[in-house]
Amino acid sequence: MSEPEESTAVTLLGPAQIRDLAARLGIRPTKQWGQNFVIDKGTVRRIVRASEITAEDVVLEVGPGLGSLTLAMLPHARHVTALEIDPVLAEQLPRTVADLAPDLLDRLDVVHADALRVAEIPGPAPTALVANLPYNVAVPVVLHLLATVPTLETVLVMVQLEVAERLAAGPGSKVYGVPSVKAGWYAEVTGAGRIGRTVFWPAPNVDSGLVRMVRRDPPVTLATRPEVFAVVDAAFAQRRKTLRAALSGWAGSGAAAEQALRAASVDPRARGEVLTVEDFARIAEHRPRTERVER
């Protein structure tokens, strides 16, 4: 792979510049869109290093905000496509890049869109997702983009620390749950470090965490992804119950759930937190087929 272009000079945004820019635009970070702007140059450099993007990568960024991370990525990537839901920020970002990194402006596309609703990404096919994600939609955004953009090979996102721990958790962990299993369908998921709250404006009430994902093939199964995810949702909806009880609604009865579990070589007395994504796929394959009975 090609090496990143370290020599391209870029002026990164610092705390004073970010606040001045926001003031000029009449912007106050909103809870509605989960806006917490990164104001620390060292943090954005750390994210870029952890992402391992190269000059061959087309990066998809969600929620670029005022452009802190965007500016740090542009010298290292072939292209950056930034999805921004805020129309004022979407209009401003190309201007900021033109002011601070004019030689790299042709590498940037800004798309005014909701990442949860986007069905396709315009321009070159993204190979990497790198983003400081809004806390309130982080998991849905990651799962939606992994499902919607099959060319994504790697993911490096900054999310709420608790969410990062859940995404990276393995079977048997106390925080292993629906996000862990569903992310595991698409990728190998690992934690990539902790980020303090003081690097943001405004500072959130919790720390953040970096999560890295590397795309892999989904489990080999006759069940569809929605069928497997339905089992996952049912298993963790009542996580203190045994799988026999938790899956009774999904299967039609406790007895039918036990039959499906035994057919999948899963102990009906177990709980969802000990199962792998492959286990859930096997269970989905054995869901009882209801048949209409003529009376």
Tab-separated table of C-alpha atoms in Angstrom:
chain	number	residue	atom	x	y	z
A	1	MET	CA	0.000	0.000	0.000
A	2	SER	CA	1.025	3.592	-0.583
A	3	GLU	CA	2.317	5.625	2.326
A	4	PRO	CA	0.339	8.652	3.567
A	5	GLU	CA	1.486	12.071	2.417
A	6	GLU	CA	3.140	13.409	5.566
A	7	SER	CA	4.623	16.427	3.799
A	8	THR	CA	1.376	18.240	2.961
A	9	ALA	CA	1.075	21.233	5.288
A	10	VAL	CA	-2.283	21.534	7.066
A	11	THR	CA	-3.323	23.964	9.762
A	12	LEU	CA	-5.396	22.111	12.340
A	13	LEU	CA	-8.137	23.779	14.337
A	14	GLY	CA	-7.417	24.660	17.951
A	15	PRO	CA	-9.830	25.637	20.761
A	16	ALA	CA	-9.814	29.376	20.024
A	17	GLN	CA	-10.298	28.869	16.272
A	18	ILE	CA	-13.169	26.466	16.806
A	19	ARG	CA	-15.003	28.807	19.171
A	20	ASP	CA	-14.391	31.789	16.889
A	21	LEU	CA	-15.647	29.887	13.856
A	22	ALA	CA	-18.747	28.708	15.707
A	23	ALA	CA	-19.445	32.262	16.880
A	24	ARG	CA	-19.137	33.637	13.336
A	25	LEU	CA	-21.590	31.005	12.117
A	26	GLY	CA	-23.969	31.625	15.026
A	27	ILE	CA	-23.625	27.989	16.074
A	28	ARG	CA	-24.077	26.517	19.509
A	29	PRO	CA	-23.548	22.746	19.761
A	30	THR	CA	-26.937	21.031	20.008
A	31	LYS	CA	-27.959	17.946	21.972
A	32	GLN	CA	-30.448	17.113	19.203
A	33	TRP	CA	-27.587	16.216	16.856
A	34	GLY	CA	-25.212	15.088	19.602
A	35	GLN	CA	-22.679	17.781	18.761
A	36	ASN	CA	-19.482	17.797	20.816
A	37	PHE	CA	-16.657	19.335	18.799
A	38	VAL	CA	-13.099	18.042	19.262
A	39	ILE	CA	-10.863	20.984	20.150
A	40	ASP	CA	-7.597	19.132	20.817
A	41	LYS	CA	-5.156	18.750	17.921
A	42	GLY	CA	-3.394	15.822	19.570
A	43	THR	CA	-6.641	13.875	19.761
A	44	VAL	CA	-7.443	14.180	16.068
A	45	ARG	CA	-3.887	13.150	15.208
A	46	ARG	CA	-4.302	10.137	17.509
A	47	ILE	CA	-7.539	9.143	15.763
A	48	VAL	CA	-5.871	9.340	12.357
A	49	ARG	CA	-2.962	7.182	13.553
A	50	ALA	CA	-5.313	4.613	15.081
A	51	SER	CA	-7.376	4.469	11.877
A	52	GLU	CA	-4.313	3.346	9.883
A	53	ILE	CA	-5.681	4.992	6.744
A	54	THR	CA	-3.349	5.273	3.777
A	55	ALA	CA	-3.145	7.228	0.547
A	56	GLU	CA	-5.237	4.497	-1.095
A	57	ASP	CA	-8.207	4.932	1.230
A	58	VAL	CA	-11.471	6.692	0.543
A	59	VAL	CA	-12.652	7.761	3.973
A	60	LEU	CA	-16.264	8.203	4.999
A	61	GLU	CA	-16.648	10.661	7.880
A	62	VAL	CA	-19.934	11.115	9.733
A	63	GLY	CA	-20.610	14.364	11.554
A	64	PRO	CA	-17.477	16.340	10.619
A	65	GLY	CA	-18.774	19.360	12.497
A	66	LEU	CA	-16.374	22.279	12.133
A	67	GLY	CA	-13.724	20.114	10.463
A	68	SER	CA	-11.165	19.228	13.141
A	69	LEU	CA	-10.842	15.576	12.149
A	70	THR	CA	-11.454	16.244	8.461
A	71	LEU	CA	-8.411	18.503	8.231
A	72	ALA	CA	-6.263	15.917	10.003
A	73	MET	CA	-7.321	13.134	7.618
A	74	LEU	CA	-7.058	14.895	4.277
A	75	PRO	CA	-3.238	14.651	3.955
A	76	HIS	CA	-3.389	10.889	4.601
A	77	ALA	CA	-6.334	9.773	2.460
A	78	ARG	CA	-7.037	9.644	-1.242
A	79	HIS	CA	-10.458	11.155	-0.632
A	80	VAL	CA	-12.789	12.085	2.248
A	81	THR	CA	-16.557	12.076	1.913
A	82	ALA	CA	-18.138	13.838	4.882
A	83	LEU	CA	-21.795	13.324	5.796
A	84	GLU	CA	-23.143	16.286	7.782
A	85	ILE	CA	-26.751	16.653	8.942
A	86	ASP	CA	-26.422	20.313	9.959
A	87	PRO	CA	-26.899	22.457	6.821
A	88	VAL	CA	-24.834	25.378	8.168
A	89	LEU	CA	-21.893	23.127	9.007
A	90	ALA	CA	-22.190	21.280	5.679
A	91	GLU	CA	-21.966	24.572	3.793
A	92	GLN	CA	-19.053	25.854	5.882
A	93	LEU	CA	-16.738	22.824	5.808
A	94	PRO	CA	-15.446	23.279	2.220
A	95	ARG	CA	-14.728	26.933	3.026
A	96	THR	CA	-12.732	25.977	6.100
A	97	VAL	CA	-10.681	23.472	4.108
A	98	ALA	CA	-10.175	26.053	1.344
A	99	ASP	CA	-8.808	28.475	3.946
A	100	LEU	CA	-6.579	26.064	5.891
A	101	ALA	CA	-5.666	23.354	3.366
A	102	PRO	CA	-6.407	24.735	-0.113
A	103	ASP	CA	-4.201	22.187	-1.890
A	104	LEU	CA	-6.374	19.380	-0.474
A	105	LEU	CA	-9.816	20.771	-1.232
A	106	ASP	CA	-10.193	18.557	-4.305
A	107	ARG	CA	-9.990	15.499	-2.027
A	108	LEU	CA	-13.136	16.497	-0.117
A	109	ASP	CA	-16.816	15.964	-0.818
A	110	VAL	CA	-19.384	17.185	1.705
A	111	VAL	CA	-22.827	15.616	1.600
A	112	HIS	CA	-25.688	17.211	3.513
A	113	ALA	CA	-27.431	14.064	4.722
A	114	ASP	CA	-28.570	12.043	7.710
A	115	ALA	CA	-26.203	9.080	8.036
A	116	LEU	CA	-29.047	6.943	9.384
A	117	ARG	CA	-31.081	7.468	6.215
A	118	VAL	CA	-28.457	7.474	3.490
A	119	ALA	CA	-28.905	4.600	1.050
A	120	GLU	CA	-25.748	5.123	-1.005
A	121	ILE	CA	-22.636	7.248	-0.815
A	122	PRO	CA	-21.941	9.499	-3.814
A	123	GLY	CA	-18.476	9.613	-5.317
A	124	PRO	CA	-15.728	7.019	-4.925
A	125	ALA	CA	-16.605	3.925	-2.899
A	126	PRO	CA	-15.539	4.363	0.758
A	127	THR	CA	-13.018	1.893	2.146
A	128	ALA	CA	-12.798	3.267	5.698
A	129	LEU	CA	-15.206	4.858	8.160
A	130	VAL	CA	-13.457	7.277	10.527
A	131	ALA	CA	-15.578	9.520	12.714
A	132	ASN	CA	-16.296	11.179	16.025
A	133	LEU	CA	-19.860	9.900	16.246
A	134	PRO	CA	-22.727	11.579	18.084
A	135	TYR	CA	-23.307	9.596	21.275
A	136	ASN	CA	-27.056	9.262	20.778
A	137	VAL	CA	-26.903	7.475	17.407
A	138	ALA	CA	-23.457	5.858	17.379
A	139	VAL	CA	-24.456	2.187	17.265
A	140	PRO	CA	-27.301	2.575	14.734
A	141	VAL	CA	-25.037	4.650	12.461
A	142	VAL	CA	-22.204	2.107	12.505
A	143	LEU	CA	-24.512	-0.851	11.890
A	144	HIS	CA	-26.421	0.982	9.144
A	145	LEU	CA	-23.262	1.963	7.289
A	146	LEU	CA	-21.707	-1.499	7.580
A	147	ALA	CA	-24.894	-2.912	6.054
A	148	THR	CA	-25.282	-0.187	3.417
A	149	VAL	CA	-21.673	0.318	2.305
A	150	PRO	CA	-20.173	-3.127	1.599
A	151	THR	CA	-16.878	-1.605	0.415
A	152	LEU	CA	-16.037	-0.447	3.947
A	153	GLU	CA	-13.057	-2.527	5.068
A	154	THR	CA	-12.139	-0.780	8.320
A	155	VAL	CA	-13.864	1.368	10.926
A	156	LEU	CA	-12.340	3.635	13.587
A	157	VAL	CA	-14.922	5.576	15.558
A	158	MET	CA	-14.921	7.594	18.750
A	159	VAL	CA	-18.034	6.953	20.835
A	160	GLN	CA	-19.172	7.137	24.438
A	161	LEU	CA	-16.876	4.923	26.537
A	162	GLU	CA	-19.721	2.674	27.658
A	163	VAL	CA	-20.763	2.140	24.042
A	164	ALA	CA	-17.170	1.431	23.022
A	165	GLU	CA	-16.918	-1.236	25.722
A	166	ARG	CA	-20.191	-2.827	24.603
A	167	LEU	CA	-19.199	-2.899	20.951
A	168	ALA	CA	-15.853	-4.541	21.711
A	169	ALA	CA	-17.146	-6.972	24.365
A	170	GLY	CA	-16.874	-10.726	23.873
A	171	PRO	CA	-19.196	-13.530	25.003
A	172	GLY	CA	-19.286	-13.884	28.768
A	173	SER	CA	-18.629	-10.207	29.450
A	174	LYS	CA	-21.133	-8.329	31.610
A	175	VAL	CA	-21.503	-5.684	28.899
A	176	TYR	CA	-21.799	-8.132	25.989
A	177	GLY	CA	-25.117	-7.589	24.280
A	178	VAL	CA	-26.982	-6.665	21.115
A	179	PRO	CA	-24.390	-4.133	19.818
A	180	SER	CA	-21.558	-6.629	20.433
A	181	VAL	CA	-23.232	-9.446	18.502
A	182	LYS	CA	-24.493	-7.334	15.614
A	183	ALA	CA	-21.143	-5.606	15.127
A	184	GLY	CA	-19.528	-9.048	15.267
A	185	TRP	CA	-21.664	-10.143	12.327
A	186	TYR	CA	-19.756	-7.699	10.127
A	187	ALA	CA	-16.315	-7.341	11.665
A	188	GLU	CA	-13.641	-8.163	14.176
A	189	VAL	CA	-14.116	-5.498	16.846
A	190	THR	CA	-11.502	-4.265	19.328
A	191	GLY	CA	-11.108	-1.343	21.683
A	192	ALA	CA	-8.471	1.179	20.591
A	193	GLY	CA	-8.085	3.434	23.619
A	194	ARG	CA	-9.786	5.864	25.938
A	195	ILE	CA	-10.327	9.593	25.345
A	196	GLY	CA	-10.910	12.095	28.171
A	197	ARG	CA	-13.848	14.472	28.135
A	198	THR	CA	-11.759	17.671	28.186
A	199	VAL	CA	-10.849	17.376	24.488
A	200	PHE	CA	-14.424	18.352	23.535
A	201	TRP	CA	-16.419	21.546	23.414
A	202	PRO	CA	-18.774	21.413	25.146
A	203	ALA	CA	-17.253	18.771	27.443
A	204	PRO	CA	-19.606	15.770	27.829
A	205	ASN	CA	-20.310	14.207	31.208
A	206	VAL	CA	-18.538	10.959	30.294
A	207	ASP	CA	-15.293	9.831	28.722
A	208	SER	CA	-15.101	8.465	25.190
A	209	GLY	CA	-13.523	5.384	23.667
A	210	LEU	CA	-12.054	4.453	20.299
A	211	VAL	CA	-13.334	1.321	18.584
A	212	ARG	CA	-11.647	-0.352	15.637
A	213	MET	CA	-13.388	-2.793	13.304
A	214	VAL	CA	-11.964	-4.870	10.488
A	215	ARG	CA	-14.495	-6.280	8.038
A	216	ARG	CA	-14.820	-10.043	7.858
A	217	ASP	CA	-17.204	-12.437	6.169
A	218	PRO	CA	-20.435	-13.021	8.106
A	219	PRO	CA	-21.066	-16.477	9.578
A	220	VAL	CA	-21.855	-19.184	7.070
A	221	THR	CA	-25.556	-19.792	7.592
A	222	LEU	CA	-28.787	-20.546	5.769
A	223	ALA	CA	-30.510	-17.839	7.814
A	224	THR	CA	-30.661	-14.236	6.631
A	225	ARG	CA	-29.135	-11.400	8.601
A	226	PRO	CA	-32.586	-10.093	9.683
A	227	GLU	CA	-33.499	-13.588	10.879
A	228	VAL	CA	-30.309	-13.835	12.933
A	229	PHE	CA	-30.722	-10.334	14.347
A	230	ALA	CA	-34.297	-11.169	15.380
A	231	VAL	CA	-32.929	-13.967	17.568
A	232	VAL	CA	-30.325	-11.615	19.043
A	233	ASP	CA	-32.952	-8.997	19.873
A	234	ALA	CA	-35.199	-11.580	21.511
A	235	ALA	CA	-32.375	-13.161	23.525
A	236	PHE	CA	-31.268	-9.866	25.062
A	237	ALA	CA	-34.712	-8.290	25.513
A	238	GLN	CA	-34.914	-10.304	28.748
A	239	ARG	CA	-31.259	-11.034	29.357
A	240	ARG	CA	-31.751	-12.440	32.866
A	241	LYS	CA	-33.973	-15.196	31.538
A	242	THR	CA	-32.744	-18.467	30.122
A	243	LEU	CA	-32.764	-18.738	26.356
A	244	ARG	CA	-35.686	-21.146	26.547
A	245	ALA	CA	-37.777	-18.462	28.222
A	246	ALA	CA	-36.368	-15.466	26.348
A	247	LEU	CA	-36.951	-17.061	22.935
A	248	SER	CA	-40.408	-18.458	23.664
A	249	GLY	CA	-42.121	-15.549	21.912
A	250	TRP	CA	-39.766	-15.779	18.940
A	251	ALA	CA	-40.319	-19.530	18.585
A	252	GLY	CA	-44.013	-19.603	19.480
A	253	SER	CA	-43.649	-21.394	22.806
A	254	GLY	CA	-41.095	-22.452	25.379
A	255	ALA	CA	-41.147	-26.006	24.072
A	256	ALA	CA	-40.560	-24.824	20.499
A	257	ALA	CA	-37.711	-22.598	21.684
A	258	GLU	CA	-36.097	-25.534	23.481
A	259	GLN	CA	-36.428	-27.688	20.382
A	260	ALA	CA	-34.728	-25.036	18.227
A	261	LEU	CA	-31.955	-24.532	20.777
A	262	ARG	CA	-31.207	-28.231	21.094
A	263	ALA	CA	-31.200	-28.587	17.308
A	264	ALA	CA	-28.604	-25.786	17.234
A	265	SER	CA	-26.533	-27.530	19.948
A	266	VAL	CA	-27.189	-24.706	22.434
A	267	ASP	CA	-28.114	-25.354	26.066
A	268	PRO	CA	-31.690	-24.064	26.633
A	269	ARG	CA	-30.670	-23.094	30.188
A	270	ALA	CA	-27.919	-20.769	28.928
A	271	ARG	CA	-28.316	-17.017	28.533
A	272	GLY	CA	-27.655	-14.903	25.480
A	273	GLU	CA	-24.548	-13.293	26.953
A	274	VAL	CA	-22.521	-16.506	26.496
A	275	LEU	CA	-23.377	-17.077	22.821
A	276	THR	CA	-21.296	-16.128	19.795
A	277	VAL	CA	-22.748	-14.662	16.634
A	278	GLU	CA	-22.290	-18.106	15.050
A	279	ASP	CA	-24.450	-19.620	17.797
A	280	PHE	CA	-27.226	-17.142	17.099
A	281	ALA	CA	-27.002	-17.936	13.390
A	282	ARG	CA	-27.474	-21.657	14.079
A	283	ILE	CA	-30.482	-20.966	16.285
A	284	ALA	CA	-32.039	-18.819	13.544
A	285	GLU	CA	-31.711	-21.713	11.120
A	286	HIS	CA	-33.847	-23.888	13.386
A	287	ARG	CA	-36.760	-21.556	14.026
A	288	PRO	CA	-39.958	-23.633	13.968
A	289	ARG	CA	-42.008	-23.138	10.834
A	290	THR	CA	-45.622	-22.494	11.721
A	291	GLU	CA	-48.122	-24.351	9.633
A	292	ARG	CA	-51.767	-23.469	9.201
A	293	VAL	CA	-54.041	-26.181	10.571
A	294	GLU	CA	-57.395	-26.604	8.848
A	295	ARG	CA	-60.270	-27.007	11.264
